[in-house]
Amino acid sequence: MENECTDEAILRRALGYPYARPDTSFVFARGRPWLLTRAAVLAAEALFCAPDTSEHKAPEWSDMRVQPLPWEHNLRGEPQYADPVGLDEVLGHGWTQSMAEDDALADRIPVLAIGSNAAPEQLARKFSTGSEVVVVILVRLYDYDIVFAPMVSAYGSVPATISRAPGMYCDIAVTLLSRTQLVRMHATEHAYTFVRLNEPRADVLHSKMQAAYSVSRPLYVYVQSDGALAVLPTLTRSDSDVGRNNSPIGLAEICASGSSPAPFPRATQEEIQAALHALLYPDEAGTPSKPDRTRLSARIIERVKSGPAHRQEICALLAARHCVPWFLSTNSATREYDIVCVPGASE
């Protein structure tokens, strides 16, 4: 991975959120993604079904057949696989047997990856040992949308959170994490609360456009603890309804569709950064339609390099003045979600 301390790398990481990811389910192994075959996705469906409704046996690691991403063929001098291969051929003979004994696929925890956690480059940062294996399954989640959180991350991005959005659906991913990986993930999500969605409406996808099987088990997700970022007065978009007060802002980079008109306006990472810059530094922001990109870039780099104090001030401002409280139902009768503690994770 490149040196992420240079100014160029800081800007690329801050403005590139939520980062590129394959448009199909994959296994992250040896620091890179390997595409899951359609048969492997079909096998994985059983992980999302109630035990008494699944038509499939519980999947095993030996069912996870993969192949490299098309554009990675011939890279690094690694062998090409004309046909899909098992994980033993990728990770070493006997790997699936040892994992079956110590870390069964059926025991993994399904955690929605609503922002960057479905991107291979972010998984590489969080699981950098090279020995970690994460299965990433595409799903279509109904009645929710992915929106901006009222905070700035340590690496300069305005990250994502989840919000109720009846009538909408979004195509995101579920990461299947071991207990050890969940503890590691928890340590990187300190501004978030870990919750269980008890009755999510979701489908496993064979591809970005094809629903495969309905989810009938709870899913877990990290929800930003303060809520969602409300529409900033400095955000300029062509949407006719962008001026609605107290509305979250959807991530334009995340595919979402459904009700018309959409309940939330949408913005790209660069647009939300420009709006934040205009809010914090009105004298140097340029015009709303033509922000001063040089000064915007300088402020992003400054926030990343200056340490947490200044960033925490910005987060406190956004949480206090530009925040929409959780859009998840707190009705105890419906029990839409429960807050979950992760054993072994420091809070």
Short mmCIF file of C-alpha atoms in Angstrom, two decimals:
data_model
loop_
_atom_site.label_atom_id
_atom_site.label_comp_id
_atom_site.label_asym_id
_atom_site.label_seq_id
_atom_site.Cartn_x
_atom_site.Cartn_y
_atom_site.Cartn_z
CA MET A 1 0.00 0.00 0.00
CA GLU A 2 1.23 3.50 -0.84
CA ASN A 3 2.67 5.92 1.70
CA GLU A 4 -0.50 7.60 2.97
CA CYS A 5 1.32 10.48 4.69
CA THR A 6 1.98 12.51 1.54
CA ASP A 7 -0.35 15.39 0.73
CA GLU A 8 -1.44 13.70 -2.48
CA ALA A 9 -2.25 10.45 -0.69
CA ILE A 10 -4.16 12.26 2.07
CA LEU A 11 -6.38 13.99 -0.48
CA ARG A 12 -6.90 10.80 -2.46
CA ARG A 13 -8.02 8.95 0.64
CA ALA A 14 -10.18 11.78 2.02
CA LEU A 15 -11.99 12.50 -1.24
CA GLY A 16 -12.09 8.91 -2.51
CA TYR A 17 -14.42 7.66 0.23
CA PRO A 18 -16.23 5.20 0.17
CA TYR A 19 -13.68 3.79 -2.33
CA ALA A 20 -13.97 1.36 -5.21
CA ARG A 21 -15.28 -2.14 -4.66
CA PRO A 22 -16.16 -5.06 -6.95
CA ASP A 23 -19.72 -5.13 -8.28
CA THR A 24 -20.19 -8.71 -7.12
CA SER A 25 -19.59 -10.71 -3.94
CA PHE A 26 -15.99 -11.57 -3.13
CA VAL A 27 -13.53 -12.99 -0.63
CA PHE A 28 -10.83 -10.69 0.72
CA ALA A 29 -7.71 -12.83 1.15
CA ARG A 30 -3.96 -12.25 0.91
CA GLY A 31 -4.65 -8.52 0.88
CA ARG A 32 -6.81 -8.53 -2.25
CA PRO A 33 -10.32 -9.43 -3.48
CA TRP A 34 -11.17 -12.73 -5.17
CA LEU A 35 -14.54 -12.90 -6.92
CA LEU A 36 -16.96 -15.50 -5.61
CA THR A 37 -18.56 -17.77 -8.17
CA ARG A 38 -22.33 -17.77 -8.53
CA ALA A 39 -22.43 -21.24 -6.97
CA ALA A 40 -20.49 -19.93 -3.96
CA VAL A 41 -22.97 -17.07 -3.51
CA LEU A 42 -25.83 -19.57 -3.69
CA ALA A 43 -24.12 -21.64 -1.00
CA ALA A 44 -23.62 -18.55 1.16
CA GLU A 45 -27.35 -17.77 1.07
CA ALA A 46 -27.95 -20.28 3.85
CA LEU A 47 -26.04 -17.97 6.21
CA PHE A 48 -28.82 -15.39 5.86
CA CYS A 49 -31.79 -17.73 6.28
CA ALA A 50 -33.52 -18.86 9.43
CA PRO A 51 -32.37 -22.43 10.22
CA ASP A 52 -35.80 -23.96 9.61
CA THR A 53 -36.36 -22.20 6.27
CA SER A 54 -33.07 -22.71 4.44
CA GLU A 55 -33.12 -25.00 1.44
CA HIS A 56 -29.34 -25.32 1.58
CA LYS A 57 -26.97 -26.98 3.99
CA ALA A 58 -24.80 -24.71 6.10
CA PRO A 59 -22.01 -23.50 3.80
CA GLU A 60 -18.41 -24.46 4.44
CA TRP A 61 -15.15 -22.84 3.46
CA SER A 62 -14.71 -25.51 0.79
CA ASP A 63 -17.82 -24.11 -0.95
CA MET A 64 -16.18 -20.70 -1.44
CA ARG A 65 -14.71 -21.05 -4.92
CA VAL A 66 -13.11 -17.91 -6.31
CA GLN A 67 -11.20 -16.35 -9.17
CA PRO A 68 -9.07 -13.18 -9.37
CA LEU A 69 -10.55 -9.90 -10.50
CA PRO A 70 -10.28 -9.68 -14.31
CA TRP A 71 -7.92 -6.70 -14.25
CA GLU A 72 -5.58 -8.46 -11.81
CA HIS A 73 -4.63 -11.28 -14.16
CA ASN A 74 -0.88 -11.40 -14.81
CA LEU A 75 -0.11 -9.06 -11.88
CA ARG A 76 2.64 -9.80 -9.34
CA GLY A 77 3.78 -12.88 -11.23
CA GLU A 78 1.02 -14.93 -9.62
CA PRO A 79 -0.52 -17.90 -11.44
CA GLN A 80 -3.58 -17.34 -13.57
CA TYR A 81 -6.59 -19.52 -12.93
CA ALA A 82 -8.52 -20.26 -16.10
CA ASP A 83 -11.28 -21.75 -13.96
CA PRO A 84 -12.48 -20.98 -10.42
CA VAL A 85 -10.40 -22.51 -7.66
CA GLY A 86 -10.90 -23.38 -4.01
CA LEU A 87 -9.42 -21.34 -1.19
CA ASP A 88 -6.86 -24.08 -0.52
CA GLU A 89 -5.27 -23.23 -3.87
CA VAL A 90 -5.16 -19.56 -2.91
CA LEU A 91 -4.18 -19.85 0.76
CA GLY A 92 -2.36 -23.16 0.99
CA HIS A 93 -3.20 -26.84 1.20
CA GLY A 94 -5.24 -27.72 4.27
CA TRP A 95 -6.43 -24.17 4.92
CA THR A 96 -10.15 -24.95 4.62
CA GLN A 97 -9.86 -27.92 6.96
CA SER A 98 -8.07 -25.91 9.65
CA MET A 99 -10.63 -23.11 9.33
CA ALA A 100 -13.51 -25.57 9.57
CA GLU A 101 -12.18 -26.56 12.98
CA ASP A 102 -11.24 -23.11 14.32
CA ASP A 103 -13.42 -20.58 12.47
CA ALA A 104 -16.41 -22.19 10.78
CA LEU A 105 -17.99 -20.06 8.06
CA ALA A 106 -21.45 -20.71 9.52
CA ASP A 107 -20.35 -19.13 12.83
CA ARG A 108 -19.34 -15.80 11.32
CA ILE A 109 -21.24 -12.62 12.20
CA PRO A 110 -23.03 -10.77 9.33
CA VAL A 111 -22.19 -7.05 9.61
CA LEU A 112 -23.52 -4.54 7.09
CA ALA A 113 -20.73 -2.59 5.39
CA ILE A 114 -22.50 0.72 4.81
CA GLY A 115 -19.49 2.84 3.86
CA SER A 116 -15.89 1.95 3.16
CA ASN A 117 -15.77 -1.42 4.93
CA ALA A 118 -16.78 -3.22 1.73
CA ALA A 119 -13.83 -1.72 -0.18
CA PRO A 120 -10.75 -3.93 -0.54
CA GLU A 121 -8.38 -1.04 0.18
CA GLN A 122 -10.11 -0.32 3.50
CA LEU A 123 -10.20 -4.00 4.43
CA ALA A 124 -6.46 -4.08 3.72
CA ARG A 125 -5.96 -1.24 6.21
CA LYS A 126 -8.03 -2.86 8.94
CA PHE A 127 -6.81 -6.43 8.41
CA SER A 128 -3.22 -5.84 7.38
CA THR A 129 -1.59 -9.09 8.50
CA GLY A 130 -2.24 -10.81 5.16
CA SER A 131 -3.62 -13.90 6.88
CA GLU A 132 -7.13 -12.52 7.41
CA VAL A 133 -9.98 -13.76 5.22
CA VAL A 134 -13.25 -11.82 5.00
CA VAL A 135 -16.25 -12.90 2.92
CA VAL A 136 -18.16 -9.94 1.43
CA ILE A 137 -21.69 -10.62 0.13
CA LEU A 138 -23.70 -8.04 -1.83
CA VAL A 139 -27.20 -7.39 -0.52
CA ARG A 140 -30.10 -5.10 -1.32
CA LEU A 141 -31.38 -3.50 1.89
CA TYR A 142 -34.92 -2.11 1.87
CA ASP A 143 -36.37 0.88 3.77
CA TYR A 144 -32.96 2.30 4.63
CA ASP A 145 -30.52 4.67 2.98
CA ILE A 146 -26.81 5.35 3.44
CA VAL A 147 -26.24 8.94 4.53
CA PHE A 148 -23.41 11.15 5.73
CA ALA A 149 -22.48 11.11 9.42
CA PRO A 150 -22.04 14.37 11.40
CA MET A 151 -18.28 13.99 11.76
CA VAL A 152 -14.92 14.10 10.04
CA SER A 153 -12.76 10.98 10.19
CA ALA A 154 -9.10 10.86 11.17
CA TYR A 155 -8.21 10.41 7.49
CA GLY A 156 -10.22 13.44 6.39
CA SER A 157 -13.43 11.95 4.94
CA VAL A 158 -16.98 12.68 5.98
CA PRO A 159 -18.01 9.05 6.57
CA ALA A 160 -21.32 7.22 6.29
CA THR A 161 -24.05 6.04 8.60
CA ILE A 162 -27.47 4.45 8.05
CA SER A 163 -30.92 6.00 8.27
CA ARG A 164 -34.48 4.79 7.96
CA ALA A 165 -35.90 5.67 4.52
CA PRO A 166 -39.26 3.94 3.91
CA GLY A 167 -39.76 3.00 0.27
CA MET A 168 -36.06 3.19 -0.59
CA TYR A 169 -33.52 0.45 -1.10
CA CYS A 170 -29.73 0.51 -1.34
CA ASP A 171 -27.22 -1.98 -2.71
CA ILE A 172 -24.51 -2.48 -0.12
CA ALA A 173 -22.59 -5.42 1.33
CA VAL A 174 -22.44 -7.70 4.33
CA THR A 175 -19.04 -8.64 5.73
CA LEU A 176 -18.89 -12.04 7.42
CA LEU A 177 -16.55 -11.52 10.36
CA SER A 178 -15.00 -13.88 12.86
CA ARG A 179 -15.17 -12.96 16.55
CA THR A 180 -11.56 -11.80 16.43
CA GLN A 181 -12.18 -9.71 13.31
CA LEU A 182 -15.26 -8.18 14.92
CA VAL A 183 -13.19 -7.03 17.90
CA ARG A 184 -10.70 -5.48 15.48
CA MET A 185 -13.49 -3.80 13.49
CA HIS A 186 -15.03 -2.52 16.70
CA ALA A 187 -11.75 -0.82 17.61
CA THR A 188 -11.86 1.15 14.34
CA GLU A 189 -15.49 2.29 14.76
CA HIS A 190 -15.24 4.16 18.06
CA ALA A 191 -17.65 6.93 16.96
CA TYR A 192 -20.34 4.35 16.20
CA THR A 193 -22.78 2.19 18.16
CA PHE A 194 -23.02 -1.48 17.20
CA VAL A 195 -26.64 -2.56 16.77
CA ARG A 196 -28.57 -5.60 15.60
CA LEU A 197 -31.35 -5.01 13.06
CA ASN A 198 -33.88 -7.59 14.17
CA GLU A 199 -36.13 -7.89 11.11
CA PRO A 200 -34.35 -6.34 8.14
CA ARG A 201 -35.86 -6.58 4.67
CA ALA A 202 -32.97 -7.54 2.44
CA ASP A 203 -32.08 -9.77 -0.50
CA VAL A 204 -28.80 -11.45 -1.28
CA LEU A 205 -27.68 -10.36 -4.76
CA HIS A 206 -26.10 -12.50 -7.44
CA SER A 207 -25.05 -9.27 -9.10
CA LYS A 208 -25.81 -5.58 -8.73
CA MET A 209 -29.14 -6.05 -10.49
CA GLN A 210 -30.34 -9.55 -9.58
CA ALA A 211 -31.92 -10.48 -6.25
CA ALA A 212 -31.22 -14.05 -5.22
CA TYR A 213 -32.71 -14.87 -1.84
CA SER A 214 -34.41 -13.01 0.99
CA VAL A 215 -32.60 -12.48 4.28
CA SER A 216 -34.51 -13.82 7.28
CA ARG A 217 -31.91 -13.47 10.02
CA PRO A 218 -30.85 -10.37 11.97
CA LEU A 219 -28.06 -8.25 10.52
CA TYR A 220 -25.62 -6.13 12.48
CA VAL A 221 -24.50 -2.61 11.63
CA TYR A 222 -22.48 0.29 13.02
CA VAL A 223 -24.64 3.42 13.46
CA GLN A 224 -22.97 6.78 14.08
CA SER A 225 -23.70 7.54 17.71
CA ASP A 226 -24.92 11.13 17.23
CA GLY A 227 -27.14 10.55 14.19
CA ALA A 228 -26.87 11.76 10.59
CA LEU A 229 -25.48 14.94 9.07
CA ALA A 230 -28.31 17.37 8.28
CA VAL A 231 -28.43 19.36 5.06
CA LEU A 232 -25.83 22.11 5.39
CA PRO A 233 -26.89 25.64 4.39
CA THR A 234 -23.78 25.80 2.20
CA LEU A 235 -24.60 22.64 0.23
CA THR A 236 -25.48 23.57 -3.34
CA ARG A 237 -27.13 20.92 -5.49
CA SER A 238 -29.46 20.95 -8.45
CA ASP A 239 -32.06 18.92 -6.54
CA SER A 240 -35.20 20.98 -6.07
CA ASP A 241 -35.68 19.65 -2.56
CA VAL A 242 -32.10 20.05 -1.34
CA GLY A 243 -33.06 22.92 0.92
CA ARG A 244 -35.20 20.82 3.24
CA ASN A 245 -34.16 21.47 6.80
CA ASN A 246 -33.32 18.66 9.16
CA SER A 247 -32.93 16.11 6.39
CA PRO A 248 -30.04 13.65 6.12
CA ILE A 249 -27.90 13.68 2.98
CA GLY A 250 -27.52 10.46 1.00
CA LEU A 251 -24.16 9.33 -0.37
CA ALA A 252 -24.29 9.73 -4.14
CA GLU A 253 -21.60 7.05 -4.45
CA ILE A 254 -23.92 4.39 -2.95
CA CYS A 255 -26.55 3.01 -5.32
CA ALA A 256 -30.01 3.78 -3.93
CA SER A 257 -33.44 3.82 -5.52
CA GLY A 258 -37.10 3.42 -4.69
CA SER A 259 -39.66 6.04 -3.75
CA SER A 260 -40.08 9.14 -5.88
CA PRO A 261 -39.25 11.78 -4.96
CA ALA A 262 -36.36 10.41 -2.93
CA PRO A 263 -36.70 11.21 0.79
CA PHE A 264 -33.19 12.68 1.02
CA PRO A 265 -31.04 14.83 -1.26
CA ARG A 266 -27.74 13.25 -2.33
CA ALA A 267 -24.20 14.57 -2.53
CA THR A 268 -20.78 13.24 -3.43
CA GLN A 269 -17.87 13.23 -1.00
CA GLU A 270 -16.32 16.18 -2.82
CA GLU A 271 -19.59 18.15 -2.66
CA ILE A 272 -20.02 17.52 1.06
CA GLN A 273 -16.39 18.52 1.68
CA ALA A 274 -16.93 21.77 -0.24
CA ALA A 275 -20.10 22.49 1.76
CA LEU A 276 -18.28 21.80 5.03
CA HIS A 277 -15.42 24.05 3.95
CA ALA A 278 -17.84 26.88 3.13
CA LEU A 279 -19.50 26.44 6.52
CA LEU A 280 -16.24 26.51 8.48
CA TYR A 281 -14.30 29.04 6.41
CA PRO A 282 -16.81 31.30 4.60
CA ASP A 283 -14.16 33.90 3.74
CA GLU A 284 -12.06 31.49 1.70
CA ALA A 285 -14.57 29.10 0.21
CA GLY A 286 -15.11 30.78 -3.16
CA THR A 287 -18.62 30.64 -4.60
CA PRO A 288 -20.99 27.71 -3.92
CA SER A 289 -20.91 26.63 -7.56
CA LYS A 290 -17.14 27.08 -7.86
CA PRO A 291 -15.36 26.33 -4.57
CA ASP A 292 -11.73 27.28 -4.07
CA ARG A 293 -10.26 23.79 -4.48
CA THR A 294 -6.75 24.85 -3.52
CA ARG A 295 -7.86 26.12 -0.13
CA LEU A 296 -10.27 23.22 0.31
CA SER A 297 -7.42 20.77 -0.26
CA ALA A 298 -5.16 22.66 2.14
CA ARG A 299 -7.79 22.51 4.90
CA ILE A 300 -8.33 18.78 4.44
CA ILE A 301 -4.59 18.14 4.68
CA GLU A 302 -4.37 20.42 7.72
CA ARG A 303 -7.14 18.51 9.53
CA VAL A 304 -5.44 15.17 8.95
CA LYS A 305 -1.96 16.33 9.93
CA SER A 306 -2.84 18.54 12.91
CA GLY A 307 -4.09 15.76 15.15
CA PRO A 308 -7.44 15.10 16.81
CA ALA A 309 -8.14 18.36 18.67
CA HIS A 310 -9.24 20.48 15.69
CA ARG A 311 -11.15 17.60 14.15
CA GLN A 312 -13.00 17.00 17.42
CA GLU A 313 -14.07 20.65 17.47
CA ILE A 314 -15.57 20.24 14.00
CA CYS A 315 -17.33 17.02 15.01
CA ALA A 316 -18.77 18.72 18.11
CA LEU A 317 -20.06 21.60 15.98
CA LEU A 318 -21.73 19.27 13.49
CA ALA A 319 -23.26 17.10 16.22
CA ALA A 320 -24.64 20.14 18.05
CA ARG A 321 -25.95 22.23 15.16
CA HIS A 322 -26.18 20.14 12.01
CA CYS A 323 -27.34 16.72 13.14
CA VAL A 324 -30.46 14.63 12.60
CA PRO A 325 -31.04 12.16 15.47
CA TRP A 326 -31.16 8.46 14.72
CA PHE A 327 -33.80 7.58 12.14
CA LEU A 328 -34.06 4.07 13.55
CA SER A 329 -37.24 3.29 15.43
CA THR A 330 -36.90 3.24 19.21
CA ASN A 331 -40.39 1.83 19.72
CA SER A 332 -39.92 -0.96 22.25
CA ALA A 333 -42.91 -2.82 20.81
CA THR A 334 -41.37 -3.19 17.36
CA ARG A 335 -37.81 -3.79 18.60
CA GLU A 336 -36.37 -2.73 15.26
CA TYR A 337 -32.89 -2.79 16.72
CA ASP A 338 -30.94 -3.69 19.85
CA ILE A 339 -27.62 -2.23 20.97
CA VAL A 340 -25.05 -5.01 21.15
CA CYS A 341 -21.82 -5.19 23.13
CA VAL A 342 -18.86 -6.92 21.49
CA PRO A 343 -17.07 -9.22 23.97
CA GLY A 344 -13.39 -8.41 24.18
CA ALA A 345 -13.73 -4.98 22.58
CA SER A 346 -12.69 -1.91 24.54
CA GLU A 347 -15.37 0.77 24.50
#
